[in-house]
Coordinates of C-alpha atoms in Angstrom, one line a residue:
X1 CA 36.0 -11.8 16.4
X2 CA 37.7 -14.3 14.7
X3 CA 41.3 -14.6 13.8
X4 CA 42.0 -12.2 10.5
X5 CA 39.9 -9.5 12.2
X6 CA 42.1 -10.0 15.9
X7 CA 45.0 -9.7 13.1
X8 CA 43.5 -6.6 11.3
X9 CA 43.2 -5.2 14.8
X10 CA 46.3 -5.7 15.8
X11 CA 47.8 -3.9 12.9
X12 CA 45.8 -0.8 13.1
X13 CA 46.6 -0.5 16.9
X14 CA 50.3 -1.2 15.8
X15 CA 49.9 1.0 12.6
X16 CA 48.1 4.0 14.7
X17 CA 50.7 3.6 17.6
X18 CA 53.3 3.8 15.2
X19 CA 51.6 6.9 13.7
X20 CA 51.9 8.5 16.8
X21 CA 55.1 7.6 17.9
X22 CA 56.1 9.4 14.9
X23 CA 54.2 12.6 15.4
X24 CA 55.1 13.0 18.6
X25 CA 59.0 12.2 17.6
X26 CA 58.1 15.0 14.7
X27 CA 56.6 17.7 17.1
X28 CA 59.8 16.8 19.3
X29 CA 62.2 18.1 16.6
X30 CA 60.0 21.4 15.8
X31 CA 61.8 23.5 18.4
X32 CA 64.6 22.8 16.7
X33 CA 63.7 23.0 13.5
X34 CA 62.2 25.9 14.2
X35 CA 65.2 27.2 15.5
X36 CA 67.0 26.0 12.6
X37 CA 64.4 27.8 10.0
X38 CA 64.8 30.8 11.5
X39 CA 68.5 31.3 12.2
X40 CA 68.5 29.8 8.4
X41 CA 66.7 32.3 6.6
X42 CA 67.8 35.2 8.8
X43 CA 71.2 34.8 8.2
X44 CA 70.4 34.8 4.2
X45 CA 67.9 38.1 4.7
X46 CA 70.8 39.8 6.8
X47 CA 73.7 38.6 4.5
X48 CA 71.4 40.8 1.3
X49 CA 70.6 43.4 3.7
X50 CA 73.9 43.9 4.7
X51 CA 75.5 43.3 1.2
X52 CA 73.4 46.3 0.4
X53 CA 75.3 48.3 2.9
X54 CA 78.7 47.2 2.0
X55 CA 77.9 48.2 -1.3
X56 CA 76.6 51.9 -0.6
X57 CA 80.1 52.6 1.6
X58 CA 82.3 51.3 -0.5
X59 CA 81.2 51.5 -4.3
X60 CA 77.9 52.8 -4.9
X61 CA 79.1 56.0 -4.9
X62 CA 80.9 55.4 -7.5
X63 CA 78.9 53.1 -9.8
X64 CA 75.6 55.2 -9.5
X65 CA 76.3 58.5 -8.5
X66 CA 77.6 61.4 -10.5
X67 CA 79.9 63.5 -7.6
X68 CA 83.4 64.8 -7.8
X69 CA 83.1 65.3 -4.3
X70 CA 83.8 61.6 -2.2
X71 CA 81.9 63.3 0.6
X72 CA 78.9 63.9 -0.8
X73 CA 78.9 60.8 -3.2
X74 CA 79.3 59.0 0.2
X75 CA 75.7 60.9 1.6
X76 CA 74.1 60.3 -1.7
X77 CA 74.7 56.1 -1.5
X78 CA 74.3 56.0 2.0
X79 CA 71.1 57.6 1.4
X80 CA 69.9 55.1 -0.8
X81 CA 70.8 52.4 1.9
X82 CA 68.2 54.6 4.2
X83 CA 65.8 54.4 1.5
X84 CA 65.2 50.4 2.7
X85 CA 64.2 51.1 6.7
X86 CA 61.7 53.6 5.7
X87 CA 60.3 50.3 3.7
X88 CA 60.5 48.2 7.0
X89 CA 57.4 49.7 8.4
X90 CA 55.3 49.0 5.5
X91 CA 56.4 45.5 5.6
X92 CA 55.6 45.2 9.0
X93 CA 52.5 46.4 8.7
X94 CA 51.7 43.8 5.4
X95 CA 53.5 40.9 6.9
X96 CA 52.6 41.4 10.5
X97 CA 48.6 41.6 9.3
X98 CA 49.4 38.2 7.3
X99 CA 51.3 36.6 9.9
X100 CA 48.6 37.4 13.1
X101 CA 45.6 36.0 10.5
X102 CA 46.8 33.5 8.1
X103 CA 50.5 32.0 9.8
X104 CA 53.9 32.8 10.5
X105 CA 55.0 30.4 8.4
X106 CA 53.4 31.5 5.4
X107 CA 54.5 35.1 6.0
X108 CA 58.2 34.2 6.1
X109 CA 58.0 32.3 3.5
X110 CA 57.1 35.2 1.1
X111 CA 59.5 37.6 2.6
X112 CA 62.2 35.3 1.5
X113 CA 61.4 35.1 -2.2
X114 CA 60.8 38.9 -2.5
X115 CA 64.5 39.7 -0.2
X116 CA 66.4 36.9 -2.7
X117 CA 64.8 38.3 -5.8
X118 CA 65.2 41.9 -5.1
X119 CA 69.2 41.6 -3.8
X120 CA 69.6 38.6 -7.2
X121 CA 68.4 41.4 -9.1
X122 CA 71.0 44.1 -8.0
X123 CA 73.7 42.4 -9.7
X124 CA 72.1 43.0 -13.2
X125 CA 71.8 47.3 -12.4
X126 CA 73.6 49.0 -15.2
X127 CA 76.0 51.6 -14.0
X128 CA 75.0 55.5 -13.9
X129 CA 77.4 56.5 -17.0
X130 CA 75.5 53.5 -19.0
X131 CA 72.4 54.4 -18.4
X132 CA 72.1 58.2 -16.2
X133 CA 69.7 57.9 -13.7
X134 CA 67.8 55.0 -14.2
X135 CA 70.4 53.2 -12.9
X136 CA 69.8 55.2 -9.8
X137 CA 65.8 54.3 -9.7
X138 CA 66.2 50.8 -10.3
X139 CA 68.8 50.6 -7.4
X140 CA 66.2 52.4 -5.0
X141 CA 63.4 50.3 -6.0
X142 CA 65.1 46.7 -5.4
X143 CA 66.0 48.6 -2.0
X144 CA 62.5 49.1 -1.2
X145 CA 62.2 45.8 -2.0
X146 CA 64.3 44.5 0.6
X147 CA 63.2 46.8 2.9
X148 CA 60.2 45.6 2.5
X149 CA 61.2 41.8 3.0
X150 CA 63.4 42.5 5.5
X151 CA 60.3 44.4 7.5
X152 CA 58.3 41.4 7.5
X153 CA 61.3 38.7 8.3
X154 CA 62.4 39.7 11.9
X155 CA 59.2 39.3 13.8
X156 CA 57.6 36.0 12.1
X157 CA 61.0 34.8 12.5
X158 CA 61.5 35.4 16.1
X159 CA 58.2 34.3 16.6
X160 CA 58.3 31.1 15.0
X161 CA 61.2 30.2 17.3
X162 CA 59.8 31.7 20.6
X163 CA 56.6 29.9 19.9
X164 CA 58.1 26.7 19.8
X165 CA 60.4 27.1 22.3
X166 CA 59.7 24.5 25.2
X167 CA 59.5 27.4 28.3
X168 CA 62.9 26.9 30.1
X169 CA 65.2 27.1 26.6
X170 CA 62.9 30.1 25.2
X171 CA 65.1 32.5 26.2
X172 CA 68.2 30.6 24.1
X173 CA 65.6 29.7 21.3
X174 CA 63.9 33.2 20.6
X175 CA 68.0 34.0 20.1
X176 CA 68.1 31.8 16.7
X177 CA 67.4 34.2 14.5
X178 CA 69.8 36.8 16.0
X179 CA 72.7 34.5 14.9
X180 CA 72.0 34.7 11.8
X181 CA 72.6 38.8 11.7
X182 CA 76.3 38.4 12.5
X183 CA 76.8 35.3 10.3
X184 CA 75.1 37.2 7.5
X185 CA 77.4 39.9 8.3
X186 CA 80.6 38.0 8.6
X187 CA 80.0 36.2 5.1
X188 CA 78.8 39.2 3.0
X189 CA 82.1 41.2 4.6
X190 CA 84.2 38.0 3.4
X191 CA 82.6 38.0 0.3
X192 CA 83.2 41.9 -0.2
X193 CA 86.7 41.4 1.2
X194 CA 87.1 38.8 -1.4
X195 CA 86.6 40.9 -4.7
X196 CA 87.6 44.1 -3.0
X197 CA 91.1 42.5 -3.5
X198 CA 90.4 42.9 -7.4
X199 CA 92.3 46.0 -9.2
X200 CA 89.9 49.0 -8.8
X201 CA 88.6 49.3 -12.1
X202 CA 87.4 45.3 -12.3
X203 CA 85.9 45.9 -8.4
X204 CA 84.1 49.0 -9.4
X205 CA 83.3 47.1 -13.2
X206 CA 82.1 43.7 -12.3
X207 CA 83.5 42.4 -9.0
X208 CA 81.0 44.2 -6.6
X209 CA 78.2 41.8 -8.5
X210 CA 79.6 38.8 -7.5
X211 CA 77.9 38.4 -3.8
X212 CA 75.1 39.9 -4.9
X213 CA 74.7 36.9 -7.5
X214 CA 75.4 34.1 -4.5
X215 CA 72.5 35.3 -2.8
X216 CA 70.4 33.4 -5.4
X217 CA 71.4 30.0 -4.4
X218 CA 71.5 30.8 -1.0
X219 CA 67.5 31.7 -1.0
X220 CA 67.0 28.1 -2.2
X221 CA 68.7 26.4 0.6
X222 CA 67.1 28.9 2.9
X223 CA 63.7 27.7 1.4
X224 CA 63.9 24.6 1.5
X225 CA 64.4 24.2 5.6
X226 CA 61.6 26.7 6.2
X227 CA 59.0 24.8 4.1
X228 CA 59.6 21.8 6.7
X229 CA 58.7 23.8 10.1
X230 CA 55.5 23.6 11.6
X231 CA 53.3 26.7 12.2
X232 CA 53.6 28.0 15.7
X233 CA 51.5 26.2 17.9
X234 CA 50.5 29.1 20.0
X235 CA 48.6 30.7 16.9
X236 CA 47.3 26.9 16.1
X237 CA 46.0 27.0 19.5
X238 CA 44.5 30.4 19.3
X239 CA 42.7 29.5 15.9
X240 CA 41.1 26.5 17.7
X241 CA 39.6 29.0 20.1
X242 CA 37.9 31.0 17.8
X243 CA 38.2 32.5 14.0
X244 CA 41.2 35.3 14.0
X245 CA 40.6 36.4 10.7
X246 CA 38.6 39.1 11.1
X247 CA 41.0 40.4 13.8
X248 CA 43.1 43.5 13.1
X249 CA 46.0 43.6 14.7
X250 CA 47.6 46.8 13.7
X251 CA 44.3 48.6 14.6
X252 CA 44.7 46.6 18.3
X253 CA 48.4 47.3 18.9
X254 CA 47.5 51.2 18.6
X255 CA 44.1 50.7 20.1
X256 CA 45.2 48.8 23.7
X257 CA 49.2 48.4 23.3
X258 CA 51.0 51.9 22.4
X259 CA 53.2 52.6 25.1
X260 CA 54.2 48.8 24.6
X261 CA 54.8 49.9 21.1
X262 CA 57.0 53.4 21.7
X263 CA 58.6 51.5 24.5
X264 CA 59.5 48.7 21.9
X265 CA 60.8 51.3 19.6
X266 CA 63.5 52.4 21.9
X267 CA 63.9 48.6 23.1
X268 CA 65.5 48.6 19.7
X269 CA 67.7 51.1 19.7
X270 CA 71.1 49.2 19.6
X271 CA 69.9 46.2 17.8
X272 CA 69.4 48.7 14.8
X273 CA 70.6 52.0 14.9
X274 CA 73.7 51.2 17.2
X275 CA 74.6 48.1 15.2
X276 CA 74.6 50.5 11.6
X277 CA 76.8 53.2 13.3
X278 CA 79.5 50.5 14.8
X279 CA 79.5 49.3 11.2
X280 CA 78.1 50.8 7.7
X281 CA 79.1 54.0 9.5
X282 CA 82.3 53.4 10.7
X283 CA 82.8 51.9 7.2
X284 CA 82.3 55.7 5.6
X285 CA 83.9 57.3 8.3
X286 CA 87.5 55.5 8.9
X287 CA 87.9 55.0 5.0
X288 CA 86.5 58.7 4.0
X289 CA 88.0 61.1 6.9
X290 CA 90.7 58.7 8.4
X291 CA 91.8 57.5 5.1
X292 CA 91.5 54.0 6.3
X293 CA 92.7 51.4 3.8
X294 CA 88.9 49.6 3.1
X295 CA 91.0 45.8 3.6
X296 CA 91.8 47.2 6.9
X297 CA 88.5 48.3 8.4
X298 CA 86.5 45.1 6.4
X299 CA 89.0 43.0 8.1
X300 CA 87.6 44.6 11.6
X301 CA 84.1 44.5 10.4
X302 CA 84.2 40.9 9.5
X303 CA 85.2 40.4 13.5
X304 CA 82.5 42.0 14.6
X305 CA 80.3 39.2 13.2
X306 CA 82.8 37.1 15.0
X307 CA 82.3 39.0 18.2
X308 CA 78.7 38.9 18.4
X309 CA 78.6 35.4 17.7
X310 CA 80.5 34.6 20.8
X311 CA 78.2 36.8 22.9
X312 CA 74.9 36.2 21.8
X313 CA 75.4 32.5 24.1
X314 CA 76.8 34.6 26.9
X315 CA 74.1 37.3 27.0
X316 CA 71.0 34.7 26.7
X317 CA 72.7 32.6 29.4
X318 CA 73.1 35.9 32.0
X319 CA 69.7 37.2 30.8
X320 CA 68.0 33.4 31.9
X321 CA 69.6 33.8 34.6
X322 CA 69.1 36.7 36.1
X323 CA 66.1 38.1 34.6
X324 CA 65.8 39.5 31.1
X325 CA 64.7 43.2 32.2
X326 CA 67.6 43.4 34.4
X327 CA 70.6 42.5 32.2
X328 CA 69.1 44.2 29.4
X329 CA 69.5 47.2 31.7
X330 CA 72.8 46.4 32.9
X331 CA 74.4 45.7 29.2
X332 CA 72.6 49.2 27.7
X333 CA 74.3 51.2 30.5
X334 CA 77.3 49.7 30.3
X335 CA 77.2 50.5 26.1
X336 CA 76.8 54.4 27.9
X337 CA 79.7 54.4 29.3
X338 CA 82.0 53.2 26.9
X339 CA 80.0 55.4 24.1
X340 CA 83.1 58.6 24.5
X341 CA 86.2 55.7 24.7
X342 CA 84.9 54.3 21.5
X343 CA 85.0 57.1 19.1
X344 CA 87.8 58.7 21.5
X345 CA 89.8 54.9 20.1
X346 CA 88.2 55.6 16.6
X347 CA 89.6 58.7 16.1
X348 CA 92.9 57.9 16.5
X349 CA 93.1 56.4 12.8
X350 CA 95.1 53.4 14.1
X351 CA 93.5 50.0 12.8
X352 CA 94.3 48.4 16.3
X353 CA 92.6 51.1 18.2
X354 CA 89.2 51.0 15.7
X355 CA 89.1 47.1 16.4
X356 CA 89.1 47.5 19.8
X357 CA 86.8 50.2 20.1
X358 CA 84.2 48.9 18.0
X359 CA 84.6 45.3 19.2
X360 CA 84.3 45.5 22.9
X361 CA 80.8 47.9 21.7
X362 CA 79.7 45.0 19.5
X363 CA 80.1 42.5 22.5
X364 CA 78.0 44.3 24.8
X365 CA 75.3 45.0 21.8
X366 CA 75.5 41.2 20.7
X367 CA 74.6 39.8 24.5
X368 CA 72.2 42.8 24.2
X369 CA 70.9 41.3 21.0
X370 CA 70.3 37.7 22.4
X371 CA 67.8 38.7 24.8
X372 CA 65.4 41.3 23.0
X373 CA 63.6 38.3 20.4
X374 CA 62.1 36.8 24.4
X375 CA 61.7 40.0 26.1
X376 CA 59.9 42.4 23.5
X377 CA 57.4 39.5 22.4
X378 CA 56.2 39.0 26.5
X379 CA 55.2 42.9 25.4
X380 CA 52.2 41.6 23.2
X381 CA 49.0 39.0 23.1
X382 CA 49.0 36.5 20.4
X383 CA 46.5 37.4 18.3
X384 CA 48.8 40.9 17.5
X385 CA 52.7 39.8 18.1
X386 CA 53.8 39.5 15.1
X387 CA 52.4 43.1 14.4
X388 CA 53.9 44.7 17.7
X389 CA 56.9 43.4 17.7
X390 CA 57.6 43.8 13.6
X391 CA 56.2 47.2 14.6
X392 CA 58.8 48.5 17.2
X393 CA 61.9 46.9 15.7
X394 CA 60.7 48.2 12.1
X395 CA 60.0 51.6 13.1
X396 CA 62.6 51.8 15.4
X397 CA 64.9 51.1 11.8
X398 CA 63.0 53.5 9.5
X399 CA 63.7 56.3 12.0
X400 CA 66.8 55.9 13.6
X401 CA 68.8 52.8 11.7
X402 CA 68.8 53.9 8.1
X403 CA 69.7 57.8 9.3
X404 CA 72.1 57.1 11.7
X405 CA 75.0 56.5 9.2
X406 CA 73.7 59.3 7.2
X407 CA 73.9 61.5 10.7
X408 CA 77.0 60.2 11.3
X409 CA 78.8 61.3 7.5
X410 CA 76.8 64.6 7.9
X411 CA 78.6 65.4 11.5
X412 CA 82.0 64.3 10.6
X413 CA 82.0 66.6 7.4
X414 CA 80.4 69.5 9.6
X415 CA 83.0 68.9 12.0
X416 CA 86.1 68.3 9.8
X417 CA 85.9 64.4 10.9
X418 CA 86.1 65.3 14.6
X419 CA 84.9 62.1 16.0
X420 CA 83.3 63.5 19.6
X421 CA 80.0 64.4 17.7
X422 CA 79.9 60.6 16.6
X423 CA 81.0 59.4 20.6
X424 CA 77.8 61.9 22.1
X425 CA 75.7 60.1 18.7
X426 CA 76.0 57.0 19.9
X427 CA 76.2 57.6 24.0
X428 CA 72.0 59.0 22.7
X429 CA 71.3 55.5 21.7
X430 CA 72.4 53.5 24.5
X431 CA 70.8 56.0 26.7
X432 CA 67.6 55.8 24.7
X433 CA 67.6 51.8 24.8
X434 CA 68.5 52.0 28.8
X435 CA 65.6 53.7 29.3
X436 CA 63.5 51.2 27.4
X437 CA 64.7 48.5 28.7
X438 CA 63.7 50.0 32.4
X439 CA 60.0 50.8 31.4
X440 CA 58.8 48.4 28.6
X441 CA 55.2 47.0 30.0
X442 CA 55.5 43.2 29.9
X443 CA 52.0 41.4 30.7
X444 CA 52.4 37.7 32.1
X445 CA 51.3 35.4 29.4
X446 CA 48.6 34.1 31.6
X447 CA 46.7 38.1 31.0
X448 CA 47.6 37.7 26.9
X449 CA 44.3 37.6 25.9
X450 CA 41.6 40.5 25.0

């Protein structure tokens, strides 16, 4: 060889080390990246979602429903916000089919167009007294919308953190997407709290429009980070085994994994339906029958994202170590017993007393929170995860999330706003997620295959 082809050599070997030096400094980042995609564009999913119910306690009622009766106007918006978990199923079902055959990434992709268009879209409703109840339809049709979205986002999304997760962090990594719930929620509460200080008749006008405009700008941030994360490696891997494409997973997870699925259902007890009742619920409920100033109980709500934010760390560090089933059991029971103190704290009507009962609830539910994205998923094989898991959380939401504020209202007014209904309410959740928690079937990852 003579001494341009030793040089030629050379600088392919040099260029192909290079190469690989940085792929493998690439594939080094991806659990963080991951992480980052996912904590990214749930926060922006959550920050619509809960926007939405904001909105439906505090001026939907008025803007597009026709009710003399607060009470009732109150039932009628809060139903609408039900409207969007009875949507979560069915984008489980589409999302968790594309996400098992075609890619996570792909799937959460489209769930993030569809959730930022439909919430964009809000802003632009006419009110009912412009145009009667169209206003009404439109409203429950972008709530499909991002029910939908929001059906399809949770699973790919703790799913393309988990699967990237080097094994000793997963239990800290599956948790990224869970911080994005309460930073969603803190920053849609400021925003509220923000043109909620308007004169009534601009709020109820114009100023209620103005988060649900930001969300537009926020989906193209969003977008941009999740375009640059990898697909999950375990589904890679799987692929390389054999074709997937003619799997189908739903027809699996009800064919070999049900009681996985119930069991995941009431895994996600707290995560949805306690987490609505300690806030869209307690929204209606202080301002409507405890004639709560709404700055007052915003101000609390916009502490519980603060609150969960602070435990989410704590719960996934216990939880590692531990053992997930156990704390998970440890933090639902504990959620039993201070179920009566809450609403017994509640009830009083003073601001101090609501911030402490709902915030020391929201601490145990947020180290909950941590731990279910790495639990739930060890429920599942691969080829049907994305299904199972979007599954249980999703269903879990359609029956129990939406309705629990709508419970909630529907008890108070029976009972003349006695808040022990609410306490034994939520006491049935925790109990419900305890029991999960003790009997969810987890297969080691070794028997994940079929």
């Amino acid at each position: 060889m003579n001494t341009e082809q030793q040089m030629g050599a050379a600088a392919l070997t040099a260029g192909s080390q290079g190469s690989q030096t940085a792929d493998a400094a690439s594939a080094g980042r991806q659990p963080i990246r991951a992480a980052m995609g996912a904590f990214l564009g749930t926060m922006i999913e959550w920050y619509d979602f809960f926007l939405f119910g904001t909105a439906a306690a505090l001026v939907f009622g008025d803007v597009f429903f026709a009710s003399d009766d607060p009470a009732v106007a109150a039932l009628a918006s809060l139903g609408t916000f039900a409207v969007g978990f009875f949507a979560r199923p069915f984008g489980a079902l589409v999302f968790g089919h594309l996400g098992d055959r075609i890619g996570r990434k792909a799937s959460l992709l489209v769930t993030l167009w569809i959730m930022g268009a439909g919430t964009t879209l809000m802003a632009f409703i006419p009110s009912y007294d412009q145009i009667g109840i169209s206003a009404t339809i439109i409203l429950v049709f972008l709530r499909l919308l991002q029910g939908i979205a929001v059906g399809g986002e949770w699973g790919g999304a703790v799913l393309i953190a988990s699967e990237h997760a080097p094994a000793r962090w997963r239990t800290f990594l599956a948790a990224a997407p869970q911080y994005g719930s309460p930073v969603g929620l803190i920053l849609s509460t400021l925003m509220f709290r923000l043109v909620s200080s308007l004169p009534q008749e601009d709020f109820i006008a114009w100023g209620w429009r103005i988060p649900f405009l930001a969300s537009a700008l926020l989906v193209i941030i969003a977008m941009f980070i999740r375009r640059s994360v990898n697909e999950s490696p375990e589904l890679v891997e799987r692929k390389a085994k054999g074709d997937i494409s003619q799997i189908a997973p739903v027809r699996l997870v009800f064919r070999t994994h049900k009681k996985a699925l119930f069991a995941g259902i009431g895994l996600c007890l707290l995560s949805s339906a306690g987490f609505y009742f300690l806030t869209t619920l307690m929204i209606t409920y202080t301002t409507t029958f405890l004639h709560v100033p709404k700055p007052d109980i915003l101000n609390v709500i916009a502490w519980v994202g603060v609150v969960e934010l602070m435990a989410l760390p704590v719960g996934s560090w216990i939880a590692h170590r531990f053992g997930e089933r156990k704390f998970l059991m440890w933090v639902t029971a504990a959620s039993v017993a201070w179920a009566i103190p809450l609403m017994y704290l509640v009830g009083t009507g003073s601001v101090m007393n609501i911030a402490i009962g709902i915030l020391v609830a929201i601490a145990l539910l947020g180290a909950y929170y941590a731990v279910v994205p790495a639990f739930l998923p060890r429920a599942f094989p691969v080829q049907m995860r994305y299904t199972g898991i979007s599954l249980s959380f999703q269903l879990c939401g359609a029956i129990f999330g939406g309705t629990t504020p709508v419970l909630g209202v529907w008890l108070a007014k029976e009972y003349g706003g006695d808040w022990l209904p609410l306490g034994f309410l939520f006491l049935a959740l925790c109990a419900g997620n305890f029991l999960a928690a003790a009997f969810l079937p987890v297969e080691d990852s070794e028997k994940q295959s079929l």
